[in-house]
PDB file of C-alpha atoms in Angstrom:
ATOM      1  CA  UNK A   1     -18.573  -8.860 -11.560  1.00  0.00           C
ATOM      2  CA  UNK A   2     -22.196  -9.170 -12.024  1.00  0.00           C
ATOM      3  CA  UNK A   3     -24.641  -9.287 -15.313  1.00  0.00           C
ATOM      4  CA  UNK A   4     -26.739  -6.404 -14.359  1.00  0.00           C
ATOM      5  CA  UNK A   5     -28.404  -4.296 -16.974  1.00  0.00           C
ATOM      6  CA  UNK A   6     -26.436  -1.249 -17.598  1.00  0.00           C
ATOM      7  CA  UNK A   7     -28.392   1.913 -19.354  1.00  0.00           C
ATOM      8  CA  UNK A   8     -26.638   4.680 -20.414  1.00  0.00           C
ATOM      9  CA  UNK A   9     -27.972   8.359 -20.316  1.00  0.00           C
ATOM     10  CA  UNK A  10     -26.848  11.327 -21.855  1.00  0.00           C
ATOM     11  CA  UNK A  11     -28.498  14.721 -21.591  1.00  0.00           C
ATOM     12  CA  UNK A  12     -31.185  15.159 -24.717  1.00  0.00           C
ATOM     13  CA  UNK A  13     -30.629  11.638 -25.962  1.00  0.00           C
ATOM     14  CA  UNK A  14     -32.853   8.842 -25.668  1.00  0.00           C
ATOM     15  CA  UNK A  15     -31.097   6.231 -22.852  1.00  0.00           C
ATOM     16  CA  UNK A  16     -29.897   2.761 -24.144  1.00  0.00           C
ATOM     17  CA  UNK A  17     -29.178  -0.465 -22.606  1.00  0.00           C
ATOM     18  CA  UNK A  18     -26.129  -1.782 -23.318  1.00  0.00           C
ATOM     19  CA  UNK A  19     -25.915  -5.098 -24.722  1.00  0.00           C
ATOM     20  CA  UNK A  20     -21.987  -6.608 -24.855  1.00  0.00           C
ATOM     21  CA  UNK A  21     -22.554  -8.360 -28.337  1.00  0.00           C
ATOM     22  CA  UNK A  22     -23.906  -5.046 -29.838  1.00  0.00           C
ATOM     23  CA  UNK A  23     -21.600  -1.864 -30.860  1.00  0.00           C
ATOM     24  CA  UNK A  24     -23.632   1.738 -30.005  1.00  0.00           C
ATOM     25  CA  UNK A  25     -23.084   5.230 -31.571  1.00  0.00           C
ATOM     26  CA  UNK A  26     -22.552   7.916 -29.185  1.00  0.00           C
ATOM     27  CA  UNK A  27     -22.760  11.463 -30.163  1.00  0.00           C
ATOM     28  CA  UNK A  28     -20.932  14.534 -28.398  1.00  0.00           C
ATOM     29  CA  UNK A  29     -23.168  17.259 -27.025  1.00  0.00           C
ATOM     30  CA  UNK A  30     -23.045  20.988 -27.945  1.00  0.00           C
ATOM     31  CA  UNK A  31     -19.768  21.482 -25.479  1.00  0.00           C
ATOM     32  CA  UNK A  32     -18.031  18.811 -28.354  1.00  0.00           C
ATOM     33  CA  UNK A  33     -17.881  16.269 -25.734  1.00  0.00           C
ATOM     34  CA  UNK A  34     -19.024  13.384 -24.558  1.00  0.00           C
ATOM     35  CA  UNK A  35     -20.678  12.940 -20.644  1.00  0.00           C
ATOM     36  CA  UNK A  36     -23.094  10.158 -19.550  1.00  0.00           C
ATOM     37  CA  UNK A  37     -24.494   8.484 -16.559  1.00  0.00           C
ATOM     38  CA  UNK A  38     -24.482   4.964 -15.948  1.00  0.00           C
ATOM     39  CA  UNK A  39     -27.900   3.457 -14.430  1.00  0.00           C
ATOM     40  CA  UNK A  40     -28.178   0.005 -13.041  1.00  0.00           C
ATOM     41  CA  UNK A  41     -32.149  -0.198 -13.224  1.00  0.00           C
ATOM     42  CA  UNK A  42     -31.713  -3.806 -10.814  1.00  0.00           C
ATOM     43  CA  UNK A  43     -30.032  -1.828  -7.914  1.00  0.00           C
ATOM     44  CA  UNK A  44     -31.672   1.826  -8.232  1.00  0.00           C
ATOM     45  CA  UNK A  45     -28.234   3.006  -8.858  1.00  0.00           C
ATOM     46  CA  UNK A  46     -26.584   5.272 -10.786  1.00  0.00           C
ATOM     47  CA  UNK A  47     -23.228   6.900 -11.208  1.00  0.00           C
ATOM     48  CA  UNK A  48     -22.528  10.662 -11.268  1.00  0.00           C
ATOM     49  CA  UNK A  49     -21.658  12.047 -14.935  1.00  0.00           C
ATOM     50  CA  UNK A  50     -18.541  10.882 -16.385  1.00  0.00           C
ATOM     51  CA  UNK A  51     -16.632  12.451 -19.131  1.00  0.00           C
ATOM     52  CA  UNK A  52     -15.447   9.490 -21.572  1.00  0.00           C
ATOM     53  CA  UNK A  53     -14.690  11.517 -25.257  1.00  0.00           C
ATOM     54  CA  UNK A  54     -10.995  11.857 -23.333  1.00  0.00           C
ATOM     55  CA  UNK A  55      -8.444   8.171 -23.332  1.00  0.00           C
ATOM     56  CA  UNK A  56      -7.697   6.633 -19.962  1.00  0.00           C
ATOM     57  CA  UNK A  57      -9.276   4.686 -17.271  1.00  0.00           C
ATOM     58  CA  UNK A  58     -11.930   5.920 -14.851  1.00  0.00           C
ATOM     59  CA  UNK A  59     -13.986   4.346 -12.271  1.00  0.00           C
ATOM     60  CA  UNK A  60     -17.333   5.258 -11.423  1.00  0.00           C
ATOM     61  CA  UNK A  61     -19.217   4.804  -7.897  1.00  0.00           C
ATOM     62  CA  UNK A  62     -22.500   3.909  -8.453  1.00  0.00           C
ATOM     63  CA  UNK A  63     -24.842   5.058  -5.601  1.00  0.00           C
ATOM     64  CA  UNK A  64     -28.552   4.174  -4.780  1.00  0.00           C
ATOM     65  CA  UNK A  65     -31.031   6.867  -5.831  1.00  0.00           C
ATOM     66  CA  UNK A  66     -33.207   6.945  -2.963  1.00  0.00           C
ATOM     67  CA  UNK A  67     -30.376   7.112  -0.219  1.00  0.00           C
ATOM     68  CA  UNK A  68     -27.358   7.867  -1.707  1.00  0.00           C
ATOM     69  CA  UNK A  69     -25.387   4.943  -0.226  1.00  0.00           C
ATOM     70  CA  UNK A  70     -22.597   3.685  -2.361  1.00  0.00           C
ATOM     71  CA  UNK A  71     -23.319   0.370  -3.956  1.00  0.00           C
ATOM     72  CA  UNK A  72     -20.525  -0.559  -6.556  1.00  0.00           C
ATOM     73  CA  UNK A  73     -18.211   0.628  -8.918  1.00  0.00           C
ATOM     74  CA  UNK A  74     -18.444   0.469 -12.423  1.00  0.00           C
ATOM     75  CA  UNK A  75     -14.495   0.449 -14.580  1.00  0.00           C
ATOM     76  CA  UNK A  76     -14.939   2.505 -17.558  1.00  0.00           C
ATOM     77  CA  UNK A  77     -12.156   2.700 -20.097  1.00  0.00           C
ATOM     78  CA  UNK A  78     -12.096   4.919 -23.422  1.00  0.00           C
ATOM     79  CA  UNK A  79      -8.808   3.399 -25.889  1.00  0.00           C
ATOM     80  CA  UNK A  80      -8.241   4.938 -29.365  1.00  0.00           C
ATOM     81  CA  UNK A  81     -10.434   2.977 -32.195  1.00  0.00           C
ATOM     82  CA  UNK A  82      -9.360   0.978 -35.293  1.00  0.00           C
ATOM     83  CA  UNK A  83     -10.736   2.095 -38.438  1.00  0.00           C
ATOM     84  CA  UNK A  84     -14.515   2.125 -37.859  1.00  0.00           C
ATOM     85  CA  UNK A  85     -14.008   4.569 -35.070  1.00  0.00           C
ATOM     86  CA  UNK A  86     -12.088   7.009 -32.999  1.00  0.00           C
ATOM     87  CA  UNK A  87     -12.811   5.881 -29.672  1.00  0.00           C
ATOM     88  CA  UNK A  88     -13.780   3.024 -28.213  1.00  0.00           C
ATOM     89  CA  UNK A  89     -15.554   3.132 -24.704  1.00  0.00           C
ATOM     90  CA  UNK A  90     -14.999  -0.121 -22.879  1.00  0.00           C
ATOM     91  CA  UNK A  91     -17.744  -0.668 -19.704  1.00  0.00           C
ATOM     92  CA  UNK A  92     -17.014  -3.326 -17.291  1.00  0.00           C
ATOM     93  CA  UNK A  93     -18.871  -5.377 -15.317  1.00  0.00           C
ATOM     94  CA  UNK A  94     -20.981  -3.644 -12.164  1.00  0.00           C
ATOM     95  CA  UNK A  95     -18.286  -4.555  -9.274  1.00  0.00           C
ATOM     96  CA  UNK A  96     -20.788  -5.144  -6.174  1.00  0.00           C
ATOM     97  CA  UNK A  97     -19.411  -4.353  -2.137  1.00  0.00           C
ATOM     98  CA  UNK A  98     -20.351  -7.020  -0.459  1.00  0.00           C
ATOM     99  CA  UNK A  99     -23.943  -6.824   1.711  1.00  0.00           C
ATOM    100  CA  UNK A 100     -22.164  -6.157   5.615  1.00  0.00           C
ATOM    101  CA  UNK A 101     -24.952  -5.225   8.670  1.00  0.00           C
ATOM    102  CA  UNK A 102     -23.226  -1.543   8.853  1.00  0.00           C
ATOM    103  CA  UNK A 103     -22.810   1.471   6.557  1.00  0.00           C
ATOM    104  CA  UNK A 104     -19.429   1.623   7.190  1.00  0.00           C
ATOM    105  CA  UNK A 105     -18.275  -1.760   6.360  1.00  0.00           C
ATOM    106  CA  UNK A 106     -19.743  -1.690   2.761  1.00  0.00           C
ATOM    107  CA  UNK A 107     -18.035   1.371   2.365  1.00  0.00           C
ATOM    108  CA  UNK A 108     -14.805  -0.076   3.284  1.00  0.00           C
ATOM    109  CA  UNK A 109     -15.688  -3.284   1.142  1.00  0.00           C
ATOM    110  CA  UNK A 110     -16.493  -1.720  -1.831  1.00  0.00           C
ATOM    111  CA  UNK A 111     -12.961  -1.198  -3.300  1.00  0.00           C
ATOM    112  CA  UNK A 112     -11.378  -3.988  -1.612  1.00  0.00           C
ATOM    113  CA  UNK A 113     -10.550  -5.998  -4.813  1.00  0.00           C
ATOM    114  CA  UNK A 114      -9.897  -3.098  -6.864  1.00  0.00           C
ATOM    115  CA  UNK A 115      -6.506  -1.876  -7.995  1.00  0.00           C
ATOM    116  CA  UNK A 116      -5.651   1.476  -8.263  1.00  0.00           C
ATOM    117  CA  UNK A 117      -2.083   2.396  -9.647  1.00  0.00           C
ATOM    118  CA  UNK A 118      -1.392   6.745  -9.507  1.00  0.00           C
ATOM    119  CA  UNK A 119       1.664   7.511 -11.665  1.00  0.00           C
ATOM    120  CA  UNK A 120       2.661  11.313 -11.522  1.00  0.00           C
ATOM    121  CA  UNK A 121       4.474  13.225 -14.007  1.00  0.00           C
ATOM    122  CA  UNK A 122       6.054  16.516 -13.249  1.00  0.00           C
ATOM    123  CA  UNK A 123       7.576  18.597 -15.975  1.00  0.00           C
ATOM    124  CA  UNK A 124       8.114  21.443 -13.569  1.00  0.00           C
ATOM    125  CA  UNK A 125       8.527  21.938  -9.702  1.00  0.00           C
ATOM    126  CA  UNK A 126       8.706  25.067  -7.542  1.00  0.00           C
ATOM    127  CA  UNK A 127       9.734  25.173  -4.123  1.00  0.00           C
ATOM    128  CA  UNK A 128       9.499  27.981  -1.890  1.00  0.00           C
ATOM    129  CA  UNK A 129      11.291  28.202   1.043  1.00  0.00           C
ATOM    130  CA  UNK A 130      10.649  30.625   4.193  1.00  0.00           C
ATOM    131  CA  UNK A 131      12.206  31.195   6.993  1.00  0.00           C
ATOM    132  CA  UNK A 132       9.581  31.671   9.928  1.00  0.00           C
ATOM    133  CA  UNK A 133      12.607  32.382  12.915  1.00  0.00           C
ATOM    134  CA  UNK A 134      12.542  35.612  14.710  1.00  0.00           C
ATOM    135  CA  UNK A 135      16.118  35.625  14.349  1.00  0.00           C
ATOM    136  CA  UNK A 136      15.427  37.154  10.397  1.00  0.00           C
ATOM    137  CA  UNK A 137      18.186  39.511   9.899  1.00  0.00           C
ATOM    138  CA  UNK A 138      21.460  37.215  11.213  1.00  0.00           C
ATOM    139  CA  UNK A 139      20.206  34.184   9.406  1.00  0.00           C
ATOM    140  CA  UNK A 140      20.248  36.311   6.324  1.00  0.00           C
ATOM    141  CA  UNK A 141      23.115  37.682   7.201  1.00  0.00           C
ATOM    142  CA  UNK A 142      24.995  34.705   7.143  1.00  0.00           C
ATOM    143  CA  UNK A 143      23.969  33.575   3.876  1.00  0.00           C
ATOM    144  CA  UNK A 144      25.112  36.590   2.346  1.00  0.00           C
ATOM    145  CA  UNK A 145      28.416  36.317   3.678  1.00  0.00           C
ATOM    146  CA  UNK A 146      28.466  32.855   2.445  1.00  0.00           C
ATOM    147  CA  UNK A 147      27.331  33.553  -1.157  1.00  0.00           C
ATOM    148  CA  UNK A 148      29.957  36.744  -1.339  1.00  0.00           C
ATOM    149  CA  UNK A 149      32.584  34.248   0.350  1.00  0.00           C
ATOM    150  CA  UNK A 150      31.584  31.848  -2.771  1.00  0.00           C
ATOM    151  CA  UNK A 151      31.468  34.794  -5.668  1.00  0.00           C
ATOM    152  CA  UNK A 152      35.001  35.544  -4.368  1.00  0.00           C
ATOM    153  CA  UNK A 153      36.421  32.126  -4.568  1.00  0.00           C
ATOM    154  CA  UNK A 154      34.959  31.314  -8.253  1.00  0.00           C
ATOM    155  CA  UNK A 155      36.052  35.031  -8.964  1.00  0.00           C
ATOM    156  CA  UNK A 156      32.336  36.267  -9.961  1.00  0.00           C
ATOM    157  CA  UNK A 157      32.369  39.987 -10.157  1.00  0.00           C
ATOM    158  CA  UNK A 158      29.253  41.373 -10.766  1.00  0.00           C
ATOM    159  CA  UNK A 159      27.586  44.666  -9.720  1.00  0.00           C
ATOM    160  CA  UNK A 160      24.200  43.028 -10.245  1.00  0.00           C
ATOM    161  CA  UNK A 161      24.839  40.671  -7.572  1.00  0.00           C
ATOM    162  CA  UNK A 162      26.832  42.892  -5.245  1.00  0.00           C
ATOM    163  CA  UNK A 163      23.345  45.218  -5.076  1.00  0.00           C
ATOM    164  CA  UNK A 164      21.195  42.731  -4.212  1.00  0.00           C
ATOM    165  CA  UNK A 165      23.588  41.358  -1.497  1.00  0.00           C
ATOM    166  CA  UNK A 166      23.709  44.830  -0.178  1.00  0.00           C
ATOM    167  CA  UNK A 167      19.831  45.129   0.067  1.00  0.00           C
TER     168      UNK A 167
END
């Protein structure tokens, strides 16, 4: 971590730097949210816009304005408030890559001590399966005779199912 200034910018409000003894008001924009930029005056860096009226964890490249080259990372966190507010937007220290002689190494360096966890959550999942063989009509063929082989033995009569097998 490092004790850079950090100033925060929002479009049509007057930027602020952020102080971590000090609590500052944010106010959503006309969309009813809230979306900032993060500048590190020090470095002549500054992080794309970042949506933060939303809970969770983000993490923010900052890049240099005059070449684009990524710099650092900046952990952002918005947590649900206690009774003085709703939200609560935490902003960690500026996370430096280390200076390397190539672009390619402080690329690689820059997230080296970071940890990134993914978790996925699937409440639905669709397969589809299709069968690319030129062999088409005897593969299908089989399957029907299986399935009708299977109705038979679990005694499912249904003219429903006896159609489609038949197209």
């Amino acid at each position: 971590g490092s004790n850079d200034v950090i100033v925060v910018k929002q479009l049509s409000k007057n930027p602020f730097s952020l102080d971590s003894s000090k609590i500052y008001p944010i106010e959503r924009d006309r969309n009813n949210s809230i979306v900032v930029q993060f500048d590190i005056p020090s470095l002549n860096a500054l992080t794309g816009p970042v949506q933060i009226d939303k809970v969770g964890l983000r993490i923010c490249v900052a890049r240099s304005k005059s070449t684009g080259e990524a710099l650092g990372s900046l952990a952002v966190q918005t947590v649900i408030g206690a009774r003085d507010s709703r939200l609560v937007i935490k902003i960690g220290s500026f996370n430096a890559g280390e200076e390397q002689s190539t672009e390619s190494s402080v690329s690689s360096s820059l997230f080296e001590h970071d940890l990134i966890r993914f978790r996925v959550r699937w409440s639905e999942m669709r397969v589809t399966l299709k069968d690319t063989s030129f062999g088409e009509n005897e593969k299908y063929e089989e399957n029907r005779a299986a399935i009708r082989k299977y109705l038979e033995h679990h005694n499912i009569n249904s003219s429903e199912v006896e159609q489609r097998l038949a197209e």
